[in-house]
PDB file of C-alpha atoms and ligand atoms in Angstrom:
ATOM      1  CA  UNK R1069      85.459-101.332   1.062  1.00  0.00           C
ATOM      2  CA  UNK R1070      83.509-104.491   0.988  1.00  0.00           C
ATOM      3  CA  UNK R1071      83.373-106.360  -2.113  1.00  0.00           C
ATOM      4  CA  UNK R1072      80.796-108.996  -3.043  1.00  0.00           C
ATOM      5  CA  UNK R1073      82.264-111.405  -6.108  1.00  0.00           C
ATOM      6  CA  UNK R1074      79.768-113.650  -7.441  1.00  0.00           C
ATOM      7  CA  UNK R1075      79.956-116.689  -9.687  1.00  0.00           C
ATOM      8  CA  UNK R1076      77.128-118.279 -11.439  1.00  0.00           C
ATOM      9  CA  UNK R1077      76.639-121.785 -12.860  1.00  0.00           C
ATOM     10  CA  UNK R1078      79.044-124.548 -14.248  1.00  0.00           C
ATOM     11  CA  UNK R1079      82.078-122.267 -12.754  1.00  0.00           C
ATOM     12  CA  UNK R1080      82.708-124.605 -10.191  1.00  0.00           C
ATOM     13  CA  UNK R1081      83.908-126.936 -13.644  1.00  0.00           C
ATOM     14  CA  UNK R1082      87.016-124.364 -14.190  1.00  0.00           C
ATOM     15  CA  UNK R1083      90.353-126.198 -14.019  1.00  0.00           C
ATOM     16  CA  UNK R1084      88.909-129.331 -15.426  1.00  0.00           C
ATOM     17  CA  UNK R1085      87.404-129.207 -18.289  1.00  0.00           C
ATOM     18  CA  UNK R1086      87.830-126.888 -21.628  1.00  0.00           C
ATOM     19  CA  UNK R1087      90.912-125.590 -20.514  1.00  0.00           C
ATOM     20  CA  UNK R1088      91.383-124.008 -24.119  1.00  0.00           C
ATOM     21  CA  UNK R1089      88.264-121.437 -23.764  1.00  0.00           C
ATOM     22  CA  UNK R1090      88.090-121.278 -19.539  1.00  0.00           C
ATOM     23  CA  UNK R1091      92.114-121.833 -18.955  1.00  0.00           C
ATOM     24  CA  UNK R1092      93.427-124.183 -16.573  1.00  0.00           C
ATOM     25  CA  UNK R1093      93.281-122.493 -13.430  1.00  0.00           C
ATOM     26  CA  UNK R1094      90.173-123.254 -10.618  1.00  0.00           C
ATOM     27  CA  UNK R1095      87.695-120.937  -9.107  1.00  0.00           C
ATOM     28  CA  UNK R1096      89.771-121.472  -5.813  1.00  0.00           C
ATOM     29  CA  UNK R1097      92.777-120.519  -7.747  1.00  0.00           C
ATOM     30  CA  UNK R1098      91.051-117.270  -9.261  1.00  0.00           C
ATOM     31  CA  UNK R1099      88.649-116.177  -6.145  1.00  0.00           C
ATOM     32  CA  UNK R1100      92.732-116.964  -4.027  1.00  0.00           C
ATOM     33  CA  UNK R1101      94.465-114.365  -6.539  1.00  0.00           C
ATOM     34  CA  UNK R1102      91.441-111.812  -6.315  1.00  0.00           C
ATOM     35  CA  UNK R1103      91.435-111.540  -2.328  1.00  0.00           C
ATOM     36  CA  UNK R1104      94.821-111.817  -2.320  1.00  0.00           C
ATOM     37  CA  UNK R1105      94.854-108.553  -4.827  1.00  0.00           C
ATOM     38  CA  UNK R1106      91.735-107.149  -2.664  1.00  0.00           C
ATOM     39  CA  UNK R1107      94.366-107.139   0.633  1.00  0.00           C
ATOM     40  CA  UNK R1108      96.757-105.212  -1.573  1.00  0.00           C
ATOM     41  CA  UNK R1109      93.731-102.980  -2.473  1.00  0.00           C
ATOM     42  CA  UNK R1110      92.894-102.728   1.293  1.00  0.00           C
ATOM     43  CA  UNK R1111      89.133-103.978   0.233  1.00  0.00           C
ATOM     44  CA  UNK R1112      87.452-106.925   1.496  1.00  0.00           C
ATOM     45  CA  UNK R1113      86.212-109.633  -0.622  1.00  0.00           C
ATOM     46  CA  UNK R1114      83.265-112.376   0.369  1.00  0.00           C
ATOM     47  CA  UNK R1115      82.593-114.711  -2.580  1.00  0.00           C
ATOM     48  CA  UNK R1116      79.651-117.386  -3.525  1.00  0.00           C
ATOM     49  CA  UNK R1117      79.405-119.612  -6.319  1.00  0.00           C
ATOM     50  CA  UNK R1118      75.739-121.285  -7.287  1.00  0.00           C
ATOM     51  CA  UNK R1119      74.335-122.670  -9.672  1.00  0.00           C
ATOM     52  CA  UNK R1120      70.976-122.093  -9.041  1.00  0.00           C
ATOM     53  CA  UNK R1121      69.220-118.216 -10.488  1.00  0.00           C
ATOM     54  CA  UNK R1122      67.539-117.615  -7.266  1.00  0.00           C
ATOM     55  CA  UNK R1123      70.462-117.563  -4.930  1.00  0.00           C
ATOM     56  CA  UNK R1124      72.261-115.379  -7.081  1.00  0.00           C
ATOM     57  CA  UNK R1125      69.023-113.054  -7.230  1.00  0.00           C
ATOM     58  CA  UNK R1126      68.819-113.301  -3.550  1.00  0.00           C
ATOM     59  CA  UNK R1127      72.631-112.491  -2.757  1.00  0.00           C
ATOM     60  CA  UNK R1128      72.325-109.440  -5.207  1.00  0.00           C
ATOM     61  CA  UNK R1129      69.058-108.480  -3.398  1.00  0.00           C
ATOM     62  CA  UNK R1130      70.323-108.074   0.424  1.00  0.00           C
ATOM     63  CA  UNK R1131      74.133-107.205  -0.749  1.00  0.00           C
ATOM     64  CA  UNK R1132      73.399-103.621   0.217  1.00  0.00           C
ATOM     65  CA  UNK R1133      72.141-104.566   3.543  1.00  0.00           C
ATOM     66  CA  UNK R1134      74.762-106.713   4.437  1.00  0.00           C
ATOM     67  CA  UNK R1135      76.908-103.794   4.075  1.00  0.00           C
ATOM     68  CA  UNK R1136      78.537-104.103   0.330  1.00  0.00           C
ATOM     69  CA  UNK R1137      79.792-101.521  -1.344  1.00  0.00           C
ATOM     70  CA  UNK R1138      80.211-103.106  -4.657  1.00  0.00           C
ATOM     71  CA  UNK R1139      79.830-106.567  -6.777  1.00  0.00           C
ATOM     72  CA  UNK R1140      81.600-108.241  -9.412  1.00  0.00           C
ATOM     73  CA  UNK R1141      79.578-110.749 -11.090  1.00  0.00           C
ATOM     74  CA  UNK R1142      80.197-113.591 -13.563  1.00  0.00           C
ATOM     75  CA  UNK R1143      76.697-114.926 -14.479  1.00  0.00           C
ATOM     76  CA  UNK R1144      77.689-117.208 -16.490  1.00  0.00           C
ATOM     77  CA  UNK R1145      75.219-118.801 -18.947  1.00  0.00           C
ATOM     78  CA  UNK R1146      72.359-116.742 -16.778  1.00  0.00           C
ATOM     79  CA  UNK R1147      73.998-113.592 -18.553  1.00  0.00           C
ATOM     80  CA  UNK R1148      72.697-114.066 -21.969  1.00  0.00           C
ATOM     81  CA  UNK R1149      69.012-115.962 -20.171  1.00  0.00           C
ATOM     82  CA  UNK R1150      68.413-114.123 -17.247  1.00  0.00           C
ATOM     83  CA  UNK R1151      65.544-111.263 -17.063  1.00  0.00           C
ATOM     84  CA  UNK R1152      65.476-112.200 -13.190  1.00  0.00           C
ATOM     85  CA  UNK R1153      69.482-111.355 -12.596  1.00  0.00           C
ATOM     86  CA  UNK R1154      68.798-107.858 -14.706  1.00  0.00           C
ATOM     87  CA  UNK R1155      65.971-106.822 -12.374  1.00  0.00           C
ATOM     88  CA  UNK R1156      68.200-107.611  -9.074  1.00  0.00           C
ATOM     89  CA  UNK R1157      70.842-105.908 -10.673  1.00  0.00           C
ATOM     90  CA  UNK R1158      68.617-102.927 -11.693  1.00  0.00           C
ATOM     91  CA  UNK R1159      67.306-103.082  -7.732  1.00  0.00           C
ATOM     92  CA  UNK R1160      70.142-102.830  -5.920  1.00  0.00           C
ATOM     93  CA  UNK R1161      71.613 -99.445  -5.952  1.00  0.00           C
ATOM     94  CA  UNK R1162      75.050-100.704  -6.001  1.00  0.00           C
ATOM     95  CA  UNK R1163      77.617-100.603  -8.699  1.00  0.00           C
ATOM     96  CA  UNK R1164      78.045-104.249 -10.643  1.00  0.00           C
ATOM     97  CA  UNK R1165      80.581-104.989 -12.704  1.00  0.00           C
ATOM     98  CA  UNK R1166      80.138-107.772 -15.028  1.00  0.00           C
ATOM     99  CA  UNK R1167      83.255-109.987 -16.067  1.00  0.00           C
ATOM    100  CA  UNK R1168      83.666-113.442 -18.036  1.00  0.00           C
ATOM    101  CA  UNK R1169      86.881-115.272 -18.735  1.00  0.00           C
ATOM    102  CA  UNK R1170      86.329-115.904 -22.565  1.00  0.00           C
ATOM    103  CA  UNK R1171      85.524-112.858 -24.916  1.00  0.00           C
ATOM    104  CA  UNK R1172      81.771-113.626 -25.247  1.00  0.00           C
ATOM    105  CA  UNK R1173      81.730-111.361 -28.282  1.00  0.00           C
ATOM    106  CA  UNK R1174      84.095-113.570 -30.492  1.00  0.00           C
ATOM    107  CA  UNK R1175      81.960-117.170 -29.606  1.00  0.00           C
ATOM    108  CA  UNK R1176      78.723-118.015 -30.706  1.00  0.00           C
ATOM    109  CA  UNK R1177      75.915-115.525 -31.616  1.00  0.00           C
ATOM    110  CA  UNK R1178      73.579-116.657 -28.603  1.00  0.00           C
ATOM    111  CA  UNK R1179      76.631-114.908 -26.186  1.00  0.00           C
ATOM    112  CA  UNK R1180      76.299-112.195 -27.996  1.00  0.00           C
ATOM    113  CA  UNK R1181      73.798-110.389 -26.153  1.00  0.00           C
ATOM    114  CA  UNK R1182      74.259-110.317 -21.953  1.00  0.00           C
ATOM    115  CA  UNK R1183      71.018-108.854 -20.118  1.00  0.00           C
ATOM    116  CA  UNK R1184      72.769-107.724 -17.712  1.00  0.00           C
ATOM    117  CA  UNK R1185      75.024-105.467 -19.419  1.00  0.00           C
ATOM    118  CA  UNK R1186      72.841-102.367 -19.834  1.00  0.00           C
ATOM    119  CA  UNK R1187      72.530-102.041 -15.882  1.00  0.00           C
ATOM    120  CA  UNK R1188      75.695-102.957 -15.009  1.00  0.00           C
ATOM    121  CA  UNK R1189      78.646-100.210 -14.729  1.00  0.00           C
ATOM    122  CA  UNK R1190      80.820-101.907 -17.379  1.00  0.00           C
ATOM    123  CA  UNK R1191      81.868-105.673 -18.747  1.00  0.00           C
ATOM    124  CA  UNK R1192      85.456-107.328 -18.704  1.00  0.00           C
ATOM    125  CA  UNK R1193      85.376-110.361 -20.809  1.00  0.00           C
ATOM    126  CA  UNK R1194      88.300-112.176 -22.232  1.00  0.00           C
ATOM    127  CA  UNK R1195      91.435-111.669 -20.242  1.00  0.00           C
ATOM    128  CA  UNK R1196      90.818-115.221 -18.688  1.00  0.00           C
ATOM    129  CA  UNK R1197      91.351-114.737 -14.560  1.00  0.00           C
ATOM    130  CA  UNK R1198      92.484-111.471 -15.333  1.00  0.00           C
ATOM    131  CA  UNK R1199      89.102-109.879 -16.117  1.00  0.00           C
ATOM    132  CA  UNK R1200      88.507-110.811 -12.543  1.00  0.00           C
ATOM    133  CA  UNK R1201      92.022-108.887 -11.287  1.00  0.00           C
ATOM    134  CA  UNK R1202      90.829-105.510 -13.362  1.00  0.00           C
ATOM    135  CA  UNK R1203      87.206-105.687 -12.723  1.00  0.00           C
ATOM    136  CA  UNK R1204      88.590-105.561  -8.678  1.00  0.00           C
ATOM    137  CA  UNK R1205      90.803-102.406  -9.866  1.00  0.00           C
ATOM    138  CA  UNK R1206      88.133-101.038 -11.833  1.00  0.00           C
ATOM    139  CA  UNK R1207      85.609-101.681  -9.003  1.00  0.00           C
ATOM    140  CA  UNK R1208      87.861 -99.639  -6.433  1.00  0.00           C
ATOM    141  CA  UNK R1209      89.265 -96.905  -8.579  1.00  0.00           C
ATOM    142  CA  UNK R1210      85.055 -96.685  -9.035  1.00  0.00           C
ATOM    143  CA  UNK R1211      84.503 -96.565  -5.019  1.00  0.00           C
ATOM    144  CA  UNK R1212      87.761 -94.286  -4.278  1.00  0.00           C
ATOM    145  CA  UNK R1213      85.549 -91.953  -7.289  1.00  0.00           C
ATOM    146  CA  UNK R1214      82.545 -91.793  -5.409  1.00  0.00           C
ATOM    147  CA  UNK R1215      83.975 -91.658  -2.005  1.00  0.00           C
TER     148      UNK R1215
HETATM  149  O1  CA2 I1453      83.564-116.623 -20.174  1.00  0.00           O
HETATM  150  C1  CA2 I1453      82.868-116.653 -19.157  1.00  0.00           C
HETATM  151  O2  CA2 I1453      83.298-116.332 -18.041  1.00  0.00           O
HETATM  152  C2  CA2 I1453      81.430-117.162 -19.244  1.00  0.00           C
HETATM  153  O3  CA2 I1453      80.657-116.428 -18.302  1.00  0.00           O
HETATM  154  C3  CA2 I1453      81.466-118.624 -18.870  1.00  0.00           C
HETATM  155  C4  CA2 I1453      80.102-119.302 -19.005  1.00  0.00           C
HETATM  156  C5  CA2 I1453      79.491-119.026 -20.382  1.00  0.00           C
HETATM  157  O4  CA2 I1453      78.179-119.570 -20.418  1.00  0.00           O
HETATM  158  C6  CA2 I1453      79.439-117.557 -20.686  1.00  0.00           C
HETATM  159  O5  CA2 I1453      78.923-117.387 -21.998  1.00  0.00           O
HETATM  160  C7  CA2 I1453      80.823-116.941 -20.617  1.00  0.00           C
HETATM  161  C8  CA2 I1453      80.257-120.806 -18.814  1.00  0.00           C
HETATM  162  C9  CA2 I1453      80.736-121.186 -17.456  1.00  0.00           C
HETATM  163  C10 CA2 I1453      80.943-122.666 -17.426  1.00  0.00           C
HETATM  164  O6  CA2 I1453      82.283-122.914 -17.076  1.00  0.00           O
HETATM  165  C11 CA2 I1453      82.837-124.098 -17.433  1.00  0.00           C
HETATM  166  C12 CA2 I1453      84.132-124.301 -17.035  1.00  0.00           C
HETATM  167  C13 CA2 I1453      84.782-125.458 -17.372  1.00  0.00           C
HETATM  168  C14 CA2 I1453      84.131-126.417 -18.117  1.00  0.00           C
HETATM  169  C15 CA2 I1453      82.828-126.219 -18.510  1.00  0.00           C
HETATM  170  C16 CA2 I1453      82.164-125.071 -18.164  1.00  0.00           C
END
């Protein structure tokens, strides 16, 4: 089981700043805690932060052929922008599971919506770097499903 985790822009920031909404821990931390969960899970996990839309469209566009079986996907601010991220998602034929640290439904209005939602298989949002640990469980009890 081969995992893709992506994380979209600004993430790179976690651990420094706004430690009251993002928590003090840093991607490094997190992305260390989710393979280390993923070897427990017997799944491999390859991860890629950017900040830039395109990369992220492009690394959801050829996960299939580079032989994932899944994603897990913080877009960050490109969640409640991106039309482009939707239609990669939408493209893919892999499950996506969408996940953000903070509960995007209990901060401002303009988080409110996520385009990606609606073709993604389901959101974890505010459980700080534990949305990333369940969206991983999720993400295999999804694959062991559909095996
Ligand atoms: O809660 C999440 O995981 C978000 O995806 C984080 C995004 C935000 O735009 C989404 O609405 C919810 C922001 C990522 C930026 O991360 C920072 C971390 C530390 C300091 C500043 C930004």
């Amino acid at each position: 089981m081969k995992i893709l985790l992506l994380n979209g822009p600004n993430l790179q920031l976690l651990g420094s700043r706004e430690p009251g909404i993002y928590g003090s821990d840093t991607l490094a931390g997190i992305v260390c805690e989710v393979k280390n969960l993923a070897a427990e899970l017997q799944c491999t996990i390859e991860d890629h932060q950017s900040n830039v839309e395109g990369e992220l469209v492009s690394l959801i566009g050829s996960a299939r052929l580079n032989g994932f079986d899944g994603i897990i996907l913080n877009a960050a601010a490109y969640t409640h922008t991106s039309v482009a991220l939707r239609d990669a998602i939408s493209a893919v034929s892999l499950p996506v599971i969408e996940v953000h640290l903070s509960n995007t439904a209990a901060r401002e209005s303009f988080r409110h919506q996520s385009f990606i939602a609606p073709v993604c298989c389901g959101v974890i949002a505010g459980f700080g770097k534990d949305s990333y640990l369940l969206a991983l469980r999720a993400m295999h009890a999804l694959l062991n499903r559909n095996k």
